Amino acid sequence: MATRLSDVAARAGVSVKTVSNVINDYPHITAHTRAKVEAAIAALDYKPNVSARSLRKGRSDFIALAIPEMASPYFAELGAAISRAAKRRGITVLIDQTEGEAAAEKLVLDGMRGQLIDGIVFSPITTAPAKIGAAGTAKPLVLLGERPAGGTFDHVAVDSVQASYDATTHLISIGRRRIAAIGVGGGAGTGAVRRKGYRKALKAAGLPHDPALELAGTGYHRDDGAASMRELLALPERPDAVFCFNDLLALGALRTLADAGLSVPDDVAVVGFDDIEDGRYHSPSLTTISPDKEWLARNAVDLLLERISGSGEAARRDLTVPYTLEIRESTAG
């Protein structure tokens, strides 16, 4: 038979209410009483009834993080940061992998499995921004990634236009003039937004954008970057620099350059976006746009919990994530 709350109370020599207060982290409990109750819980292996507790509170203290890929280093690092931020607030994060499928993303926008969670942090890549802006959900939701037009959801993201401008300007500053871009067509808006910053930097420097140097590829993985780099090297005049719209593309491009016997950055300089750990330890180490993932995670969780509790502002809030350009061996030598 399962251990009951009254069993814990009897063993600890306190009331059932006191045990409940300890379990629910009520602040006005003495250290001595808390220790007695926790010892009794451990001795009896008591497991609180989460469903009943949720019904009493009107909250489950679970939130969902809906991301395209768990295997992606960027989303793995971001997921870990969000989990840490939520844990500090006493919240558990459930991970949902959408795989970029429209039906899975629609389920997120519809509120997912409403009885299990209090709210959602969502990074869409397939759903059109206009559909996100027009969507309504029964659950509080905070968006990551490129901002949709209109809508009422809070949003946390890097300024991809400015960050891409800065990445391209860095390549121009080291004397590169034939600068390619890899990843211009992927995602729901990411490719287009980062291309805007790339082109803006070329224009500011008086350099034309050559359509032959803008490659979409089929995705945002290492093999896509490698394949796109092979296309660029097959051109009559190869580029002297490449801005990749994420670090996985950049790592794939670096592999192709190494296979071709080209020196990085002497022959071709490479910049990525995301600052994943793999790029820091690659040889050469990767110059990249580094979003502050801990800041992003903390603020996304805070916004969501404010919406869940009803303490947030009525108007939608758009927060811009700080970033730095981390200059490493792939451009600095």
GROMACS .gro file of C-alpha atoms in nm:
model
  333
    1MET     CA    1   0.000   0.000   0.000
    2ALA     CA    2   0.125   0.347  -0.094
    3THR     CA    3   0.255   0.570   0.183
    4ARG     CA    4   0.007   0.843   0.274
    5LEU     CA    5   0.060   1.197   0.393
    6SER     CA    6  -0.070   1.095   0.735
    7ASP     CA    7   0.197   0.823   0.758
    8VAL     CA    8   0.469   1.084   0.705
    9ALA     CA    9   0.307   1.314   0.962
   10ALA     CA   10   0.293   1.035   1.222
   11ARG     CA   11   0.657   0.938   1.173
   12ALA     CA   12   0.774   1.301   1.190
   13GLY     CA   13   0.551   1.382   1.487
   14VAL     CA   14   0.383   1.675   1.314
   15SER     CA   15   0.046   1.752   1.160
   16VAL     CA   16  -0.059   1.658   0.808
   17LYS     CA   17  -0.080   2.032   0.731
   18THR     CA   18   0.285   2.077   0.832
   19VAL     CA   19   0.392   1.796   0.600
   20SER     CA   20   0.193   1.957   0.319
   21ASN     CA   21   0.360   2.292   0.388
   22VAL     CA   22   0.704   2.134   0.368
   23ILE     CA   23   0.623   1.955   0.041
   24ASN     CA   24   0.489   2.277  -0.109
   25ASP     CA   25   0.798   2.469   0.010
   26TYR     CA   26   0.601   2.698   0.241
   27PRO     CA   27   0.858   2.954   0.367
   28HIS     CA   28   0.756   2.983   0.733
   29ILE     CA   29   0.873   2.640   0.847
   30THR     CA   30   1.160   2.607   1.094
   31ALA     CA   31   1.472   2.430   0.980
   32HIS     CA   32   1.427   2.170   1.254
   33THR     CA   33   1.070   2.085   1.151
   34ARG     CA   34   1.161   2.078   0.782
   35ALA     CA   35   1.448   1.838   0.853
   36LYS     CA   36   1.219   1.602   1.051
   37VAL     CA   37   0.961   1.595   0.773
   38GLU     CA   38   1.219   1.544   0.499
   39ALA     CA   39   1.375   1.260   0.697
   40ALA     CA   40   1.035   1.094   0.733
   41ILE     CA   41   0.965   1.137   0.360
   42ALA     CA   42   1.298   0.975   0.276
   43ALA     CA   43   1.253   0.690   0.526
   44LEU     CA   44   0.903   0.606   0.400
   45ASP     CA   45   0.987   0.676   0.032
   46TYR     CA   46   0.682   0.899   0.010
   47LYS     CA   47   0.585   1.018  -0.340
   48PRO     CA   48   0.353   1.320  -0.352
   49ASN     CA   49   0.040   1.285  -0.564
   50VAL     CA   50   0.129   1.531  -0.838
   51SER     CA   51  -0.215   1.521  -1.003
   52ALA     CA   52  -0.399   1.603  -0.682
   53ARG     CA   53  -0.148   1.871  -0.595
   54SER     CA   54  -0.192   2.029  -0.938
   55LEU     CA   55  -0.569   2.034  -0.903
   56ARG     CA   56  -0.541   2.209  -0.566
   57LYS     CA   57  -0.298   2.471  -0.695
   58GLY     CA   58  -0.457   2.515  -1.036
   59ARG     CA   59  -0.108   2.465  -1.182
   60SER     CA   60   0.111   2.167  -1.267
   61ASP     CA   61   0.450   2.347  -1.237
   62PHE     CA   62   0.543   2.189  -1.570
   63ILE     CA   63   0.618   2.390  -1.882
   64ALA     CA   64   0.696   2.261  -2.231
   65LEU     CA   65   0.987   2.352  -2.456
   66ALA     CA   66   0.896   2.280  -2.819
   67ILE     CA   67   1.204   2.272  -3.043
   68PRO     CA   68   1.274   2.136  -3.393
   69GLU     CA   69   1.560   1.900  -3.306
   70MET     CA   70   1.692   1.758  -2.983
   71ALA     CA   71   2.006   1.642  -3.166
   72SER     CA   72   2.096   1.994  -3.276
   73PRO     CA   73   2.382   2.124  -3.056
   74TYR     CA   74   2.229   2.472  -3.046
   75PHE     CA   75   1.891   2.350  -2.928
   76ALA     CA   76   2.052   2.103  -2.688
   77GLU     CA   77   2.252   2.386  -2.527
   78LEU     CA   78   1.948   2.615  -2.525
   79GLY     CA   79   1.728   2.341  -2.379
   80ALA     CA   80   1.978   2.283  -2.099
   81ALA     CA   81   1.986   2.657  -2.024
   82ILE     CA   82   1.605   2.678  -2.016
   83SER     CA   83   1.588   2.375  -1.789
   84ARG     CA   84   1.834   2.538  -1.548
   85ALA     CA   85   1.642   2.866  -1.552
   86ALA     CA   86   1.313   2.686  -1.486
   87LYS     CA   87   1.461   2.471  -1.209
   88ARG     CA   88   1.569   2.783  -1.024
   89ARG     CA   89   1.201   2.884  -1.025
   90GLY     CA   90   1.080   2.542  -0.908
   91ILE     CA   91   0.951   2.447  -1.253
   92THR     CA   92   1.008   2.127  -1.453
   93VAL     CA   93   1.058   2.144  -1.832
   94LEU     CA   94   0.913   1.882  -2.067
   95ILE     CA   95   1.082   1.867  -2.409
   96ASP     CA   96   0.875   1.826  -2.726
   97GLN     CA   97   1.055   1.765  -3.057
   98THR     CA   98   0.852   1.895  -3.351
   99GLU     CA   99   1.105   1.791  -3.619
  100GLY     CA  100   0.988   2.100  -3.805
  101GLU     CA  101   0.665   1.926  -3.907
  102ALA     CA  102   0.368   2.153  -3.971
  103ALA     CA  103   0.123   1.924  -3.786
  104ALA     CA  104   0.349   1.909  -3.479
  105GLU     CA  105   0.392   2.287  -3.475
  106LYS     CA  106   0.017   2.334  -3.511
  107LEU     CA  107  -0.032   2.113  -3.205
  108VAL     CA  108   0.200   2.345  -3.012
  109LEU     CA  109   0.007   2.653  -3.122
  110ASP     CA  110  -0.318   2.481  -3.026
  111GLY     CA  111  -0.190   2.442  -2.670
  112MET     CA  112  -0.039   2.091  -2.688
  113ARG     CA  113  -0.158   1.864  -2.409
  114GLY     CA  114  -0.319   2.131  -2.198
  115GLN     CA  115  -0.383   1.923  -1.889
  116LEU     CA  116  -0.013   1.845  -1.843
  117ILE     CA  117   0.151   2.185  -1.874
  118ASP     CA  118   0.107   2.546  -1.766
  119GLY     CA  119   0.271   2.710  -2.069
  120ILE     CA  120   0.503   2.668  -2.366
  121VAL     CA  121   0.833   2.806  -2.492
  122PHE     CA  122   0.821   2.749  -2.868
  123SER     CA  123   1.080   2.769  -3.146
  124PRO     CA  124   0.897   2.720  -3.478
  125ILE     CA  125   1.070   2.673  -3.813
  126THR     CA  126   0.799   2.552  -4.054
  127THR     CA  127   0.485   2.746  -3.966
  128ALA     CA  128   0.454   3.069  -4.163
  129PRO     CA  129   0.507   3.381  -3.948
  130ALA     CA  130   0.164   3.513  -4.050
  131LYS     CA  131  -0.003   3.197  -3.916
  132ILE     CA  132   0.184   3.227  -3.588
  133GLY     CA  133   0.082   3.590  -3.559
  134ALA     CA  134  -0.282   3.501  -3.616
  135ALA     CA  135  -0.286   3.198  -3.385
  136GLY     CA  136  -0.451   3.180  -3.049
  137THR     CA  137  -0.379   2.924  -2.778
  138ALA     CA  138  -0.541   2.834  -2.451
  139LYS     CA  139  -0.198   2.816  -2.289
  140PRO     CA  140   0.052   3.100  -2.232
  141LEU     CA  141   0.323   3.084  -2.496
  142VAL     CA  142   0.659   3.255  -2.553
  143LEU     CA  143   0.813   3.249  -2.901
  144LEU     CA  144   1.180   3.209  -2.988
  145GLY     CA  145   1.335   3.274  -3.328
  146GLU     CA  146   1.239   3.528  -3.591
  147ARG     CA  147   0.948   3.752  -3.492
  148PRO     CA  148   0.613   3.691  -3.666
  149ALA     CA  149   0.405   3.980  -3.787
  150GLY     CA  150   0.140   4.085  -3.539
  151GLY     CA  151   0.006   3.842  -3.283
  152THR     CA  152  -0.007   3.859  -2.907
  153PHE     CA  153   0.271   3.623  -2.802
  154ASP     CA  154   0.575   3.742  -2.610
  155HIS     CA  155   0.893   3.698  -2.810
  156VAL     CA  156   1.263   3.657  -2.726
  157ALA     CA  157   1.527   3.652  -3.001
  158VAL     CA  158   1.856   3.785  -3.134
  159ASP     CA  159   1.844   4.073  -3.381
  160SER     CA  160   1.947   3.849  -3.672
  161VAL     CA  161   1.967   4.136  -3.919
  162GLN     CA  162   2.217   4.332  -3.709
  163ALA     CA  163   2.410   4.021  -3.605
  164SER     CA  164   2.444   3.910  -3.968
  165TYR     CA  165   2.548   4.261  -4.066
  166ASP     CA  166   2.819   4.249  -3.799
  167ALA     CA  167   2.941   3.905  -3.910
  168THR     CA  168   2.967   4.013  -4.274
  169THR     CA  169   3.125   4.348  -4.184
  170HIS     CA  170   3.393   4.158  -3.992
  171LEU     CA  171   3.481   3.962  -4.306
  172ILE     CA  172   3.495   4.286  -4.505
  173SER     CA  173   3.720   4.441  -4.237
  174ILE     CA  174   3.982   4.169  -4.287
  175GLY     CA  175   3.999   4.244  -4.658
  176ARG     CA  176   3.752   3.993  -4.803
  177ARG     CA  177   3.555   4.106  -5.106
  178ARG     CA  178   3.397   3.793  -5.254
  179ILE     CA  179   3.186   3.683  -4.959
  180ALA     CA  180   2.943   3.393  -4.992
  181ALA     CA  181   2.642   3.311  -4.776
  182ILE     CA  182   2.524   2.958  -4.693
  183GLY     CA  183   2.175   2.892  -4.554
  184VAL     CA  184   1.976   3.168  -4.721
  185GLY     CA  185   1.667   2.955  -4.782
  186GLY     CA  186   1.618   2.741  -4.471
  187GLY     CA  187   1.372   2.779  -4.186
  188ALA     CA  188   1.062   2.993  -4.146
  189GLY     CA  189   1.221   3.331  -4.193
  190THR     CA  190   1.568   3.274  -4.047
  191GLY     CA  191   1.742   3.245  -4.384
  192ALA     CA  192   1.567   3.548  -4.527
  193VAL     CA  193   1.633   3.763  -4.219
  194ARG     CA  194   2.003   3.676  -4.198
  195ARG     CA  195   2.042   3.730  -4.572
  196LYS     CA  196   1.902   4.080  -4.520
  197GLY     CA  197   2.182   4.164  -4.276
  198TYR     CA  198   2.441   4.004  -4.505
  199ARG     CA  199   2.328   4.208  -4.806
  200LYS     CA  200   2.304   4.524  -4.597
  201ALA     CA  201   2.672   4.492  -4.501
  202LEU     CA  202   2.778   4.432  -4.863
  203LYS     CA  203   2.584   4.738  -4.974
  204ALA     CA  204   2.734   4.954  -4.698
  205ALA     CA  205   3.082   4.854  -4.819
  206GLY     CA  206   2.997   4.919  -5.185
  207LEU     CA  207   3.012   4.549  -5.272
  208PRO     CA  208   2.752   4.387  -5.501
  209HIS     CA  209   2.564   4.076  -5.390
  210ASP     CA  210   2.622   3.797  -5.636
  211PRO     CA  211   2.329   3.546  -5.652
  212ALA     CA  212   2.580   3.271  -5.734
  213LEU     CA  213   2.734   3.322  -5.389
  214GLU     CA  214   2.402   3.283  -5.202
  215LEU     CA  215   2.324   2.914  -5.142
  216ALA     CA  216   2.012   2.779  -4.978
  217GLY     CA  217   2.096   2.410  -4.945
  218THR     CA  218   1.835   2.168  -4.813
  219GLY     CA  219   1.880   2.220  -4.440
  220TYR     CA  220   2.099   2.354  -4.161
  221HIS     CA  221   2.322   2.056  -4.089
  222ARG     CA  222   2.689   1.976  -4.139
  223ASP     CA  223   2.630   1.784  -4.462
  224ASP     CA  224   2.433   2.079  -4.604
  225GLY     CA  225   2.724   2.312  -4.530
  226ALA     CA  226   2.971   2.069  -4.684
  227ALA     CA  227   2.763   2.030  -5.001
  228SER     CA  228   2.713   2.405  -5.038
  229MET     CA  229   3.085   2.468  -4.995
  230ARG     CA  230   3.158   2.217  -5.274
  231GLU     CA  231   2.924   2.415  -5.500
  232LEU     CA  232   3.104   2.737  -5.417
  233LEU     CA  233   3.446   2.585  -5.487
  234ALA     CA  234   3.322   2.469  -5.828
  235LEU     CA  235   3.249   2.827  -5.937
  236PRO     CA  236   3.483   2.985  -6.194
  237GLU     CA  237   3.593   3.224  -5.921
  238ARG     CA  238   3.566   3.083  -5.570
  239PRO     CA  239   3.480   3.304  -5.270
  240ASP     CA  240   3.745   3.433  -5.033
  241ALA     CA  241   3.507   3.421  -4.735
  242VAL     CA  242   3.185   3.248  -4.631
  243PHE     CA  243   2.920   3.354  -4.381
  244CYS     CA  244   2.725   3.046  -4.270
  245PHE     CA  245   2.386   3.107  -4.111
  246ASN     CA  246   2.456   2.859  -3.833
  247ASP     CA  247   2.759   2.683  -3.689
  248LEU     CA  248   2.672   2.337  -3.820
  249LEU     CA  249   2.677   2.471  -4.175
  250ALA     CA  250   3.012   2.633  -4.098
  251LEU     CA  251   3.159   2.309  -3.962
  252GLY     CA  252   3.052   2.128  -4.278
  253ALA     CA  253   3.204   2.403  -4.492
  254LEU     CA  254   3.531   2.379  -4.298
  255ARG     CA  255   3.548   2.006  -4.370
  256THR     CA  256   3.507   2.062  -4.745
  257LEU     CA  257   3.776   2.330  -4.740
  258ALA     CA  258   4.014   2.096  -4.559
  259ASP     CA  259   3.942   1.815  -4.807
  260ALA     CA  260   4.017   2.057  -5.092
  261GLY     CA  261   4.355   2.143  -4.939
  262LEU     CA  262   4.262   2.506  -4.881
  263SER     CA  263   4.385   2.704  -4.583
  264VAL     CA  264   4.144   2.872  -4.341
  265PRO     CA  265   4.149   3.167  -4.313
  266ASP     CA  266   4.430   3.239  -4.564
  267ASP     CA  267   4.239   3.108  -4.868
  268VAL     CA  268   3.884   3.125  -4.736
  269ALA     CA  269   3.768   3.282  -4.408
  270VAL     CA  270   3.459   3.134  -4.237
  271VAL     CA  271   3.207   3.278  -3.991
  272GLY     CA  272   2.918   3.092  -3.826
  273PHE     CA  273   2.620   3.179  -3.608
  274ASP     CA  274   2.518   3.030  -3.267
  275ASP     CA  275   2.850   2.966  -3.087
  276ILE     CA  276   2.798   2.597  -3.019
  277GLU     CA  277   3.065   2.416  -2.819
  278ASP     CA  278   3.182   2.212  -3.121
  279GLY     CA  279   3.290   2.531  -3.297
  280ARG     CA  280   3.504   2.644  -3.006
  281TYR     CA  281   3.702   2.319  -3.008
  282HIS     CA  282   3.724   2.269  -3.383
  283SER     CA  283   4.060   2.321  -3.556
  284PRO     CA  284   4.056   2.595  -3.670
  285SER     CA  285   3.825   2.730  -3.401
  286LEU     CA  286   3.519   2.900  -3.546
  287THR     CA  287   3.450   3.273  -3.551
  288THR     CA  288   3.080   3.309  -3.480
  289ILE     CA  289   2.791   3.517  -3.356
  290SER     CA  290   2.745   3.421  -2.990
  291PRO     CA  291   2.396   3.481  -2.848
  292ASP     CA  292   2.376   3.495  -2.469
  293LYS     CA  293   2.186   3.168  -2.426
  294GLU     CA  294   2.164   3.199  -2.047
  295TRP     CA  295   2.006   3.546  -2.082
  296LEU     CA  296   1.767   3.413  -2.345
  297ALA     CA  297   1.666   3.118  -2.128
  298ARG     CA  298   1.619   3.322  -1.812
  299ASN     CA  299   1.406   3.586  -1.980
  300ALA     CA  300   1.195   3.338  -2.178
  301VAL     CA  301   1.113   3.147  -1.859
  302ASP     CA  302   1.043   3.468  -1.665
  303LEU     CA  303   0.806   3.598  -1.935
  304LEU     CA  304   0.622   3.269  -1.948
  305LEU     CA  305   0.583   3.241  -1.569
  306GLU     CA  306   0.452   3.598  -1.557
  307ARG     CA  307   0.190   3.505  -1.815
  308ILE     CA  308   0.099   3.190  -1.625
  309SER     CA  309   0.056   3.379  -1.297
  310GLY     CA  310  -0.121   3.671  -1.462
  311SER     CA  311   0.132   3.921  -1.329
  312GLY     CA  312   0.276   4.029  -1.665
  313GLU     CA  313   0.195   4.334  -1.874
  314ALA     CA  314  -0.110   4.309  -2.097
  315ALA     CA  315   0.075   4.411  -2.414
  316ARG     CA  316   0.302   4.172  -2.601
  317ARG     CA  317   0.669   4.207  -2.513
  318ASP     CA  318   0.961   4.165  -2.755
  319LEU     CA  319   1.302   4.113  -2.593
  320THR     CA  320   1.627   4.129  -2.788
  321VAL     CA  321   1.897   3.884  -2.682
  322PRO     CA  322   2.249   4.030  -2.633
  323TYR     CA  323   2.519   3.878  -2.854
  324THR     CA  324   2.889   3.914  -2.926
  325LEU     CA  325   3.100   3.842  -3.232
  326GLU     CA  326   3.357   3.588  -3.112
  327ILE     CA  327   3.664   3.620  -3.336
  328ARG     CA  328   3.862   3.297  -3.354
  329GLU     CA  329   4.103   3.116  -3.586
  330SER     CA  330   3.868   3.076  -3.884
  331THR     CA  331   3.903   3.448  -3.956
  332ALA     CA  332   4.194   3.559  -3.738
  333GLY     CA  333   4.440   3.281  -3.821
   0.00000   0.00000   0.00000
